[in-house]
């Protein structure tokens, strides 16, 4: 089994793979459809605030190291900023900026009263102890504390951060402000004010939007064939929920490779194997295939749920799915979009398809502020309603403007933020 990414975007510096360019290209098309003037375009593209902080840490061996952290608040006109914090060696300001803008549009597509933000720390968690990770999280939190708060900016987990990271962040913030403030962060453990249904929310949203896309195309739901790239929170849970709904999961992958069984994979069994063995490689009831082969499997629904820039100008023409439901953020480049559209493949865009996670984060924030917690059934019912309504608004907008669902989603989102700007006016 070969390793590596499906498309190996070696020219990661090229325009096609630059996340800010990818966001800006879609934004510009939506702005054209909306007839926005240049001034408003500039306002909406420019991050409201960017903070870079030094994070000096005493390492376990007694030496000092200084890490760098960022928090970008792209836009807070519709409410507090919302967006994850990632810990990774390749974090950079351009990427954080793009992801923050993506969050603005994502929150607006599902009509949450939030703006967009994103944070990151340049570090390699695989080389750090729990103690070092805790000290980084706490010092980073104190560095950005002045711009955080339930009414200002509410972070969440992202790549290599988790419930424990959010618990440390919540505790650090609470110690500074001298009161327990659970609503400063989402994705917390349930014992600290987390929401039921949060862990499954993004996968559930993917399942719901896939179902709506099949309905739109008049395709059957039972026996629908599905290929999933990535088997983590989004891909693994999404695949399990889709199988429970009657779909046939033909293939799933992780960063080490992909597995394939034309008769369908038993997802609970696959996920139990993954948990025990840490990789899918060697799963006995399927054959190993390469990441590139996986994306070329004929299927009804392809769910890229791993990482960005996986469907590119180099491989888009080989995709043989009828629908792509983007579980990951930015899995399809703008160049690839054009090829998919030409080939009649319906793409349910990331800012809609994976918005289930931020939607239940919003529910978590609401529950923390009210001090009143919902059952899992209430969470799932409200999530279902928001995802279905959002799918319909995006689809209607795409039809009205005779454009793709991606551009339809951007028109909905950019239009909502622009409308708020016009109503509020410019403070000077
Ligand atoms: P995760 O860390 O739980 O899982 C990622 C999975 O992708 C793992 O199975 C990993 O092995 C696999 N992977 C990584 N690189 C790969 C590659 N090149 N090819 C195939 N598989 C690869 O992460 P996650 O939370 O599932 O997030 C996945 C994507 O979804 C990211 O783009 C993330 O930003 C996005 N997303 C996540 C959420 C959420 O709530 N977790 C919400 C919205 C968007």
PDB file of C-alpha atoms in Angstrom, residues 168-411:
ATOM      1  CA  UNK A 168      -7.116  23.989  29.567  1.00  0.00           C
ATOM      2  CA  UNK A 169      -8.117  27.039  27.529  1.00  0.00           C
ATOM      3  CA  UNK A 170     -11.382  27.432  29.448  1.00  0.00           C
ATOM      4  CA  UNK A 171      -9.586  27.065  32.782  1.00  0.00           C
ATOM      5  CA  UNK A 172      -6.857  29.591  31.887  1.00  0.00           C
ATOM      6  CA  UNK A 173      -9.406  32.160  30.723  1.00  0.00           C
ATOM      7  CA  UNK A 174     -11.584  31.541  33.813  1.00  0.00           C
ATOM      8  CA  UNK A 175      -8.643  31.981  36.207  1.00  0.00           C
ATOM      9  CA  UNK A 176      -7.790  35.335  34.589  1.00  0.00           C
ATOM     10  CA  UNK A 177     -11.327  36.708  34.698  1.00  0.00           C
ATOM     11  CA  UNK A 178     -11.931  35.235  38.173  1.00  0.00           C
ATOM     12  CA  UNK A 179     -15.058  33.273  37.294  1.00  0.00           C
ATOM     13  CA  UNK A 180     -15.799  30.035  35.509  1.00  0.00           C
ATOM     14  CA  UNK A 181     -16.674  30.985  31.946  1.00  0.00           C
ATOM     15  CA  UNK A 182     -17.605  27.840  30.060  1.00  0.00           C
ATOM     16  CA  UNK A 183     -18.956  29.724  27.007  1.00  0.00           C
ATOM     17  CA  UNK A 184     -15.485  31.037  26.069  1.00  0.00           C
ATOM     18  CA  UNK A 185     -14.788  27.871  24.116  1.00  0.00           C
ATOM     19  CA  UNK A 186     -16.696  24.980  22.487  1.00  0.00           C
ATOM     20  CA  UNK A 187     -15.780  21.358  21.906  1.00  0.00           C
ATOM     21  CA  UNK A 188     -15.278  20.941  25.672  1.00  0.00           C
ATOM     22  CA  UNK A 189     -15.805  17.724  27.615  1.00  0.00           C
ATOM     23  CA  UNK A 190     -19.506  17.277  28.507  1.00  0.00           C
ATOM     24  CA  UNK A 191     -18.611  17.502  32.226  1.00  0.00           C
ATOM     25  CA  UNK A 192     -17.355  21.077  31.625  1.00  0.00           C
ATOM     26  CA  UNK A 193     -20.370  22.314  29.660  1.00  0.00           C
ATOM     27  CA  UNK A 194     -19.819  20.509  26.364  1.00  0.00           C
ATOM     28  CA  UNK A 195     -22.838  19.605  24.242  1.00  0.00           C
ATOM     29  CA  UNK A 196     -24.237  16.169  23.644  1.00  0.00           C
ATOM     30  CA  UNK A 197     -23.989  15.289  19.956  1.00  0.00           C
ATOM     31  CA  UNK A 198     -20.937  17.546  19.308  1.00  0.00           C
ATOM     32  CA  UNK A 199     -18.554  14.681  18.532  1.00  0.00           C
ATOM     33  CA  UNK A 200     -20.820  13.304  15.819  1.00  0.00           C
ATOM     34  CA  UNK A 201     -22.099  16.678  14.565  1.00  0.00           C
ATOM     35  CA  UNK A 202     -19.848  17.203  11.539  1.00  0.00           C
ATOM     36  CA  UNK A 203     -20.259  13.607  10.317  1.00  0.00           C
ATOM     37  CA  UNK A 204     -24.006  13.895  10.880  1.00  0.00           C
ATOM     38  CA  UNK A 205     -24.107  17.113   8.842  1.00  0.00           C
ATOM     39  CA  UNK A 206     -22.220  15.361   6.035  1.00  0.00           C
ATOM     40  CA  UNK A 207     -24.728  12.507   6.137  1.00  0.00           C
ATOM     41  CA  UNK A 208     -27.676  14.927   6.022  1.00  0.00           C
ATOM     42  CA  UNK A 209     -26.305  17.028   3.158  1.00  0.00           C
ATOM     43  CA  UNK A 210     -25.419  13.883   1.170  1.00  0.00           C
ATOM     44  CA  UNK A 211     -28.993  12.658   1.613  1.00  0.00           C
ATOM     45  CA  UNK A 212     -30.370  16.037   0.458  1.00  0.00           C
ATOM     46  CA  UNK A 213     -28.069  16.032  -2.582  1.00  0.00           C
ATOM     47  CA  UNK A 214     -29.269  12.542  -3.573  1.00  0.00           C
ATOM     48  CA  UNK A 215     -32.872  13.724  -3.214  1.00  0.00           C
ATOM     49  CA  UNK A 216     -32.138  16.747  -5.380  1.00  0.00           C
ATOM     50  CA  UNK A 217     -30.771  14.500  -8.141  1.00  0.00           C
ATOM     51  CA  UNK A 218     -33.687  12.049  -7.788  1.00  0.00           C
ATOM     52  CA  UNK A 219     -31.274   9.241  -6.832  1.00  0.00           C
ATOM     53  CA  UNK A 220     -32.086   6.329  -4.531  1.00  0.00           C
ATOM     54  CA  UNK A 221     -30.994   6.392  -0.864  1.00  0.00           C
ATOM     55  CA  UNK A 222     -30.905   2.642  -0.222  1.00  0.00           C
ATOM     56  CA  UNK A 223     -27.706   1.017  -1.453  1.00  0.00           C
ATOM     57  CA  UNK A 224     -26.116   4.322  -2.479  1.00  0.00           C
ATOM     58  CA  UNK A 225     -22.405   3.681  -2.987  1.00  0.00           C
ATOM     59  CA  UNK A 226     -20.031   5.902  -1.012  1.00  0.00           C
ATOM     60  CA  UNK A 227     -16.253   6.428  -0.959  1.00  0.00           C
ATOM     61  CA  UNK A 228     -14.744   8.292   2.006  1.00  0.00           C
ATOM     62  CA  UNK A 229     -11.292   9.828   2.178  1.00  0.00           C
ATOM     63  CA  UNK A 230     -10.184  10.108   5.831  1.00  0.00           C
ATOM     64  CA  UNK A 231     -11.420   8.065   8.770  1.00  0.00           C
ATOM     65  CA  UNK A 232     -11.216  10.520  11.671  1.00  0.00           C
ATOM     66  CA  UNK A 233     -13.924  12.543  13.364  1.00  0.00           C
ATOM     67  CA  UNK A 234     -15.571  13.594  10.091  1.00  0.00           C
ATOM     68  CA  UNK A 235     -14.839  10.669   7.733  1.00  0.00           C
ATOM     69  CA  UNK A 236     -15.078   7.797  10.222  1.00  0.00           C
ATOM     70  CA  UNK A 237     -18.243   9.003  11.934  1.00  0.00           C
ATOM     71  CA  UNK A 238     -19.762  10.237   8.657  1.00  0.00           C
ATOM     72  CA  UNK A 239     -19.190   6.808   7.050  1.00  0.00           C
ATOM     73  CA  UNK A 240     -20.678   5.009  10.066  1.00  0.00           C
ATOM     74  CA  UNK A 241     -23.806   7.196  10.002  1.00  0.00           C
ATOM     75  CA  UNK A 242     -24.166   6.871   6.226  1.00  0.00           C
ATOM     76  CA  UNK A 243     -23.934   3.102   6.450  1.00  0.00           C
ATOM     77  CA  UNK A 244     -26.560   3.104   9.222  1.00  0.00           C
ATOM     78  CA  UNK A 245     -28.782   5.054   6.825  1.00  0.00           C
ATOM     79  CA  UNK A 246     -28.546   2.241   4.248  1.00  0.00           C
ATOM     80  CA  UNK A 247     -25.643   3.459   2.094  1.00  0.00           C
ATOM     81  CA  UNK A 248     -22.904   1.048   0.988  1.00  0.00           C
ATOM     82  CA  UNK A 249     -19.414   2.261   1.970  1.00  0.00           C
ATOM     83  CA  UNK A 250     -17.120   0.921  -0.750  1.00  0.00           C
ATOM     84  CA  UNK A 251     -13.864   2.429   0.456  1.00  0.00           C
ATOM     85  CA  UNK A 252     -12.337   4.467   3.265  1.00  0.00           C
ATOM     86  CA  UNK A 253      -8.797   5.723   3.827  1.00  0.00           C
ATOM     87  CA  UNK A 254      -6.391   7.209   6.319  1.00  0.00           C
ATOM     88  CA  UNK A 255      -3.065   8.980   5.833  1.00  0.00           C
ATOM     89  CA  UNK A 256      -1.337   5.625   5.240  1.00  0.00           C
ATOM     90  CA  UNK A 257      -3.592   4.314   2.446  1.00  0.00           C
ATOM     91  CA  UNK A 258      -7.066   3.125   1.504  1.00  0.00           C
ATOM     92  CA  UNK A 259      -9.147  -0.063   1.752  1.00  0.00           C
ATOM     93  CA  UNK A 260     -11.823  -1.219  -0.716  1.00  0.00           C
ATOM     94  CA  UNK A 261     -14.624  -3.797  -0.683  1.00  0.00           C
ATOM     95  CA  UNK A 262     -17.127  -3.661  -3.531  1.00  0.00           C
ATOM     96  CA  UNK A 263     -19.756  -5.425  -1.356  1.00  0.00           C
ATOM     97  CA  UNK A 264     -19.537  -2.707   1.278  1.00  0.00           C
ATOM     98  CA  UNK A 265     -17.535  -2.248   4.475  1.00  0.00           C
ATOM     99  CA  UNK A 266     -18.946  -2.933   7.934  1.00  0.00           C
ATOM    100  CA  UNK A 267     -18.073   0.478   9.427  1.00  0.00           C
ATOM    101  CA  UNK A 268     -18.316  -0.373  13.158  1.00  0.00           C
ATOM    102  CA  UNK A 269     -15.942  -3.291  12.457  1.00  0.00           C
ATOM    103  CA  UNK A 270     -13.562  -1.102  10.399  1.00  0.00           C
ATOM    104  CA  UNK A 271     -13.503   1.598  13.101  1.00  0.00           C
ATOM    105  CA  UNK A 272     -12.869  -0.994  15.834  1.00  0.00           C
ATOM    106  CA  UNK A 273      -9.941  -2.324  13.758  1.00  0.00           C
ATOM    107  CA  UNK A 274      -8.617   1.227  13.273  1.00  0.00           C
ATOM    108  CA  UNK A 275      -8.854   1.929  16.997  1.00  0.00           C
ATOM    109  CA  UNK A 276      -6.963  -1.238  17.861  1.00  0.00           C
ATOM    110  CA  UNK A 277      -4.300  -0.998  15.124  1.00  0.00           C
ATOM    111  CA  UNK A 278      -3.962   2.795  14.676  1.00  0.00           C
ATOM    112  CA  UNK A 279      -4.142   2.372  10.872  1.00  0.00           C
ATOM    113  CA  UNK A 280      -6.456   0.755   8.320  1.00  0.00           C
ATOM    114  CA  UNK A 281      -3.527  -1.008   6.687  1.00  0.00           C
ATOM    115  CA  UNK A 282      -3.979  -4.785   7.089  1.00  0.00           C
ATOM    116  CA  UNK A 283      -7.771  -4.748   7.601  1.00  0.00           C
ATOM    117  CA  UNK A 284      -8.603  -8.333   6.642  1.00  0.00           C
ATOM    118  CA  UNK A 285     -12.043  -7.931   5.032  1.00  0.00           C
ATOM    119  CA  UNK A 286     -11.013  -5.519   2.236  1.00  0.00           C
ATOM    120  CA  UNK A 287      -8.242  -5.077  -0.291  1.00  0.00           C
ATOM    121  CA  UNK A 288      -5.603  -2.370  -0.051  1.00  0.00           C
ATOM    122  CA  UNK A 289      -5.598   0.305  -2.759  1.00  0.00           C
ATOM    123  CA  UNK A 290      -3.633   3.512  -3.218  1.00  0.00           C
ATOM    124  CA  UNK A 291      -5.027   6.957  -2.292  1.00  0.00           C
ATOM    125  CA  UNK A 292      -5.011   7.888  -5.990  1.00  0.00           C
ATOM    126  CA  UNK A 293      -6.994   4.755  -6.950  1.00  0.00           C
ATOM    127  CA  UNK A 294      -9.517   5.487  -4.238  1.00  0.00           C
ATOM    128  CA  UNK A 295     -10.575   8.801  -5.776  1.00  0.00           C
ATOM    129  CA  UNK A 296     -11.178   7.074  -9.133  1.00  0.00           C
ATOM    130  CA  UNK A 297     -13.658   4.450  -7.841  1.00  0.00           C
ATOM    131  CA  UNK A 298     -17.041   4.729  -9.631  1.00  0.00           C
ATOM    132  CA  UNK A 299     -19.561   5.605  -6.896  1.00  0.00           C
ATOM    133  CA  UNK A 300     -22.611   7.718  -6.146  1.00  0.00           C
ATOM    134  CA  UNK A 301     -21.047   9.870  -3.400  1.00  0.00           C
ATOM    135  CA  UNK A 302     -17.409  10.773  -2.746  1.00  0.00           C
ATOM    136  CA  UNK A 303     -16.691  12.330   0.662  1.00  0.00           C
ATOM    137  CA  UNK A 304     -13.247  13.935   0.916  1.00  0.00           C
ATOM    138  CA  UNK A 305     -12.916  14.215   4.712  1.00  0.00           C
ATOM    139  CA  UNK A 306      -9.173  14.331   5.293  1.00  0.00           C
ATOM    140  CA  UNK A 307      -7.344  17.469   4.347  1.00  0.00           C
ATOM    141  CA  UNK A 308      -7.188  20.297   1.797  1.00  0.00           C
ATOM    142  CA  UNK A 309      -6.162  20.240  -1.888  1.00  0.00           C
ATOM    143  CA  UNK A 310      -6.988  16.592  -2.559  1.00  0.00           C
ATOM    144  CA  UNK A 311      -9.062  17.045  -5.733  1.00  0.00           C
ATOM    145  CA  UNK A 312      -6.966  19.190  -8.029  1.00  0.00           C
ATOM    146  CA  UNK A 313      -6.504  20.051 -11.702  1.00  0.00           C
ATOM    147  CA  UNK A 314      -4.303  16.929 -11.870  1.00  0.00           C
ATOM    148  CA  UNK A 315      -6.904  14.359 -10.812  1.00  0.00           C
ATOM    149  CA  UNK A 316     -10.387  15.960 -11.040  1.00  0.00           C
ATOM    150  CA  UNK A 317     -11.036  14.510 -14.507  1.00  0.00           C
ATOM    151  CA  UNK A 318     -10.568  11.003 -13.092  1.00  0.00           C
ATOM    152  CA  UNK A 319     -13.236  11.377 -10.398  1.00  0.00           C
ATOM    153  CA  UNK A 320     -16.184   9.097 -11.217  1.00  0.00           C
ATOM    154  CA  UNK A 321     -18.597  10.057  -8.434  1.00  0.00           C
ATOM    155  CA  UNK A 322     -21.976  11.659  -9.129  1.00  0.00           C
ATOM    156  CA  UNK A 323     -21.862  13.812  -6.001  1.00  0.00           C
ATOM    157  CA  UNK A 324     -18.964  15.132  -3.899  1.00  0.00           C
ATOM    158  CA  UNK A 325     -19.800  16.075  -0.317  1.00  0.00           C
ATOM    159  CA  UNK A 326     -16.899  18.034   1.163  1.00  0.00           C
ATOM    160  CA  UNK A 327     -16.365  16.878   4.747  1.00  0.00           C
ATOM    161  CA  UNK A 328     -12.911  18.491   4.873  1.00  0.00           C
ATOM    162  CA  UNK A 329     -12.192  22.198   4.551  1.00  0.00           C
ATOM    163  CA  UNK A 330     -10.919  23.104   1.093  1.00  0.00           C
ATOM    164  CA  UNK A 331     -10.476  19.585  -0.338  1.00  0.00           C
ATOM    165  CA  UNK A 332     -11.192  20.793  -3.898  1.00  0.00           C
ATOM    166  CA  UNK A 333      -9.151  23.491  -5.624  1.00  0.00           C
ATOM    167  CA  UNK A 334     -10.814  26.218  -7.677  1.00  0.00           C
ATOM    168  CA  UNK A 335      -9.196  24.741 -10.819  1.00  0.00           C
ATOM    169  CA  UNK A 336     -10.678  21.331 -10.013  1.00  0.00           C
ATOM    170  CA  UNK A 337     -14.128  22.901  -9.479  1.00  0.00           C
ATOM    171  CA  UNK A 338     -14.218  23.918 -13.150  1.00  0.00           C
ATOM    172  CA  UNK A 339     -13.427  20.361 -14.316  1.00  0.00           C
ATOM    173  CA  UNK A 340     -16.004  18.778 -11.977  1.00  0.00           C
ATOM    174  CA  UNK A 341     -18.680  21.235 -13.095  1.00  0.00           C
ATOM    175  CA  UNK A 342     -17.934  20.490 -16.754  1.00  0.00           C
ATOM    176  CA  UNK A 343     -18.285  16.761 -16.005  1.00  0.00           C
ATOM    177  CA  UNK A 344     -21.677  17.295 -14.340  1.00  0.00           C
ATOM    178  CA  UNK A 345     -20.551  16.297 -10.832  1.00  0.00           C
ATOM    179  CA  UNK A 346     -22.558  17.994  -8.087  1.00  0.00           C
ATOM    180  CA  UNK A 347     -20.292  19.394  -5.343  1.00  0.00           C
ATOM    181  CA  UNK A 348     -21.837  20.105  -1.944  1.00  0.00           C
ATOM    182  CA  UNK A 349     -19.285  22.675  -0.743  1.00  0.00           C
ATOM    183  CA  UNK A 350     -17.352  22.539   2.516  1.00  0.00           C
ATOM    184  CA  UNK A 351     -18.882  25.695   3.991  1.00  0.00           C
ATOM    185  CA  UNK A 352     -22.253  23.931   3.844  1.00  0.00           C
ATOM    186  CA  UNK A 353     -21.430  20.206   4.062  1.00  0.00           C
ATOM    187  CA  UNK A 354     -19.184  20.336   7.128  1.00  0.00           C
ATOM    188  CA  UNK A 355     -21.062  23.112   8.961  1.00  0.00           C
ATOM    189  CA  UNK A 356     -22.695  20.585  11.321  1.00  0.00           C
ATOM    190  CA  UNK A 357     -19.730  20.926  13.680  1.00  0.00           C
ATOM    191  CA  UNK A 358     -19.930  24.687  14.092  1.00  0.00           C
ATOM    192  CA  UNK A 359     -23.715  24.471  14.322  1.00  0.00           C
ATOM    193  CA  UNK A 360     -23.536  22.216  17.377  1.00  0.00           C
ATOM    194  CA  UNK A 361     -20.719  24.431  18.720  1.00  0.00           C
ATOM    195  CA  UNK A 362     -23.259  27.236  18.543  1.00  0.00           C
ATOM    196  CA  UNK A 363     -25.725  25.015  20.457  1.00  0.00           C
ATOM    197  CA  UNK A 364     -22.992  24.421  23.057  1.00  0.00           C
ATOM    198  CA  UNK A 365     -22.422  28.177  23.468  1.00  0.00           C
ATOM    199  CA  UNK A 366     -26.188  28.763  23.767  1.00  0.00           C
ATOM    200  CA  UNK A 367     -26.529  26.001  26.393  1.00  0.00           C
ATOM    201  CA  UNK A 368     -23.536  27.319  28.397  1.00  0.00           C
ATOM    202  CA  UNK A 369     -24.935  30.844  28.418  1.00  0.00           C
ATOM    203  CA  UNK A 370     -28.402  29.639  29.416  1.00  0.00           C
ATOM    204  CA  UNK A 371     -27.022  27.145  31.947  1.00  0.00           C
ATOM    205  CA  UNK A 372     -29.572  24.705  30.605  1.00  0.00           C
ATOM    206  CA  UNK A 373     -28.592  21.586  28.708  1.00  0.00           C
ATOM    207  CA  UNK A 374     -30.414  19.753  25.935  1.00  0.00           C
ATOM    208  CA  UNK A 375     -30.889  16.053  25.258  1.00  0.00           C
ATOM    209  CA  UNK A 376     -28.994  14.507  22.362  1.00  0.00           C
ATOM    210  CA  UNK A 377     -32.302  14.129  20.532  1.00  0.00           C
ATOM    211  CA  UNK A 378     -32.982  17.886  20.818  1.00  0.00           C
ATOM    212  CA  UNK A 379     -29.484  18.650  19.523  1.00  0.00           C
ATOM    213  CA  UNK A 380     -29.855  16.291  16.563  1.00  0.00           C
ATOM    214  CA  UNK A 381     -33.353  17.522  15.688  1.00  0.00           C
ATOM    215  CA  UNK A 382     -32.231  21.164  15.641  1.00  0.00           C
ATOM    216  CA  UNK A 383     -29.100  20.254  13.656  1.00  0.00           C
ATOM    217  CA  UNK A 384     -31.200  18.382  11.088  1.00  0.00           C
ATOM    218  CA  UNK A 385     -33.485  21.402  10.677  1.00  0.00           C
ATOM    219  CA  UNK A 386     -30.603  23.870  10.176  1.00  0.00           C
ATOM    220  CA  UNK A 387     -28.722  21.627   7.739  1.00  0.00           C
ATOM    221  CA  UNK A 388     -31.812  20.912   5.615  1.00  0.00           C
ATOM    222  CA  UNK A 389     -32.892  24.587   5.568  1.00  0.00           C
ATOM    223  CA  UNK A 390     -29.346  25.699   4.684  1.00  0.00           C
ATOM    224  CA  UNK A 391     -29.082  23.126   1.895  1.00  0.00           C
ATOM    225  CA  UNK A 392     -32.354  24.436   0.454  1.00  0.00           C
ATOM    226  CA  UNK A 393     -31.276  28.119   0.641  1.00  0.00           C
ATOM    227  CA  UNK A 394     -27.966  27.349  -1.051  1.00  0.00           C
ATOM    228  CA  UNK A 395     -29.620  25.227  -3.728  1.00  0.00           C
ATOM    229  CA  UNK A 396     -32.220  27.932  -4.400  1.00  0.00           C
ATOM    230  CA  UNK A 397     -29.500  30.598  -4.657  1.00  0.00           C
ATOM    231  CA  UNK A 398     -27.440  28.423  -7.033  1.00  0.00           C
ATOM    232  CA  UNK A 399     -30.522  27.880  -9.214  1.00  0.00           C
ATOM    233  CA  UNK A 400     -31.406  31.585  -9.188  1.00  0.00           C
ATOM    234  CA  UNK A 401     -27.889  32.595 -10.272  1.00  0.00           C
ATOM    235  CA  UNK A 402     -27.416  29.552 -12.577  1.00  0.00           C
ATOM    236  CA  UNK A 403     -24.225  28.628 -10.791  1.00  0.00           C
ATOM    237  CA  UNK A 404     -22.638  25.790  -8.796  1.00  0.00           C
ATOM    238  CA  UNK A 405     -23.701  25.027  -5.228  1.00  0.00           C
ATOM    239  CA  UNK A 406     -20.303  26.322  -4.065  1.00  0.00           C
ATOM    240  CA  UNK A 407     -20.865  29.723  -5.589  1.00  0.00           C
ATOM    241  CA  UNK A 408     -24.487  29.568  -4.400  1.00  0.00           C
ATOM    242  CA  UNK A 409     -23.207  29.034  -0.841  1.00  0.00           C
ATOM    243  CA  UNK A 410     -20.776  31.950  -1.145  1.00  0.00           C
ATOM    244  CA  UNK A 411     -23.533  34.191  -2.502  1.00  0.00           C
TER     245      UNK A 411
END
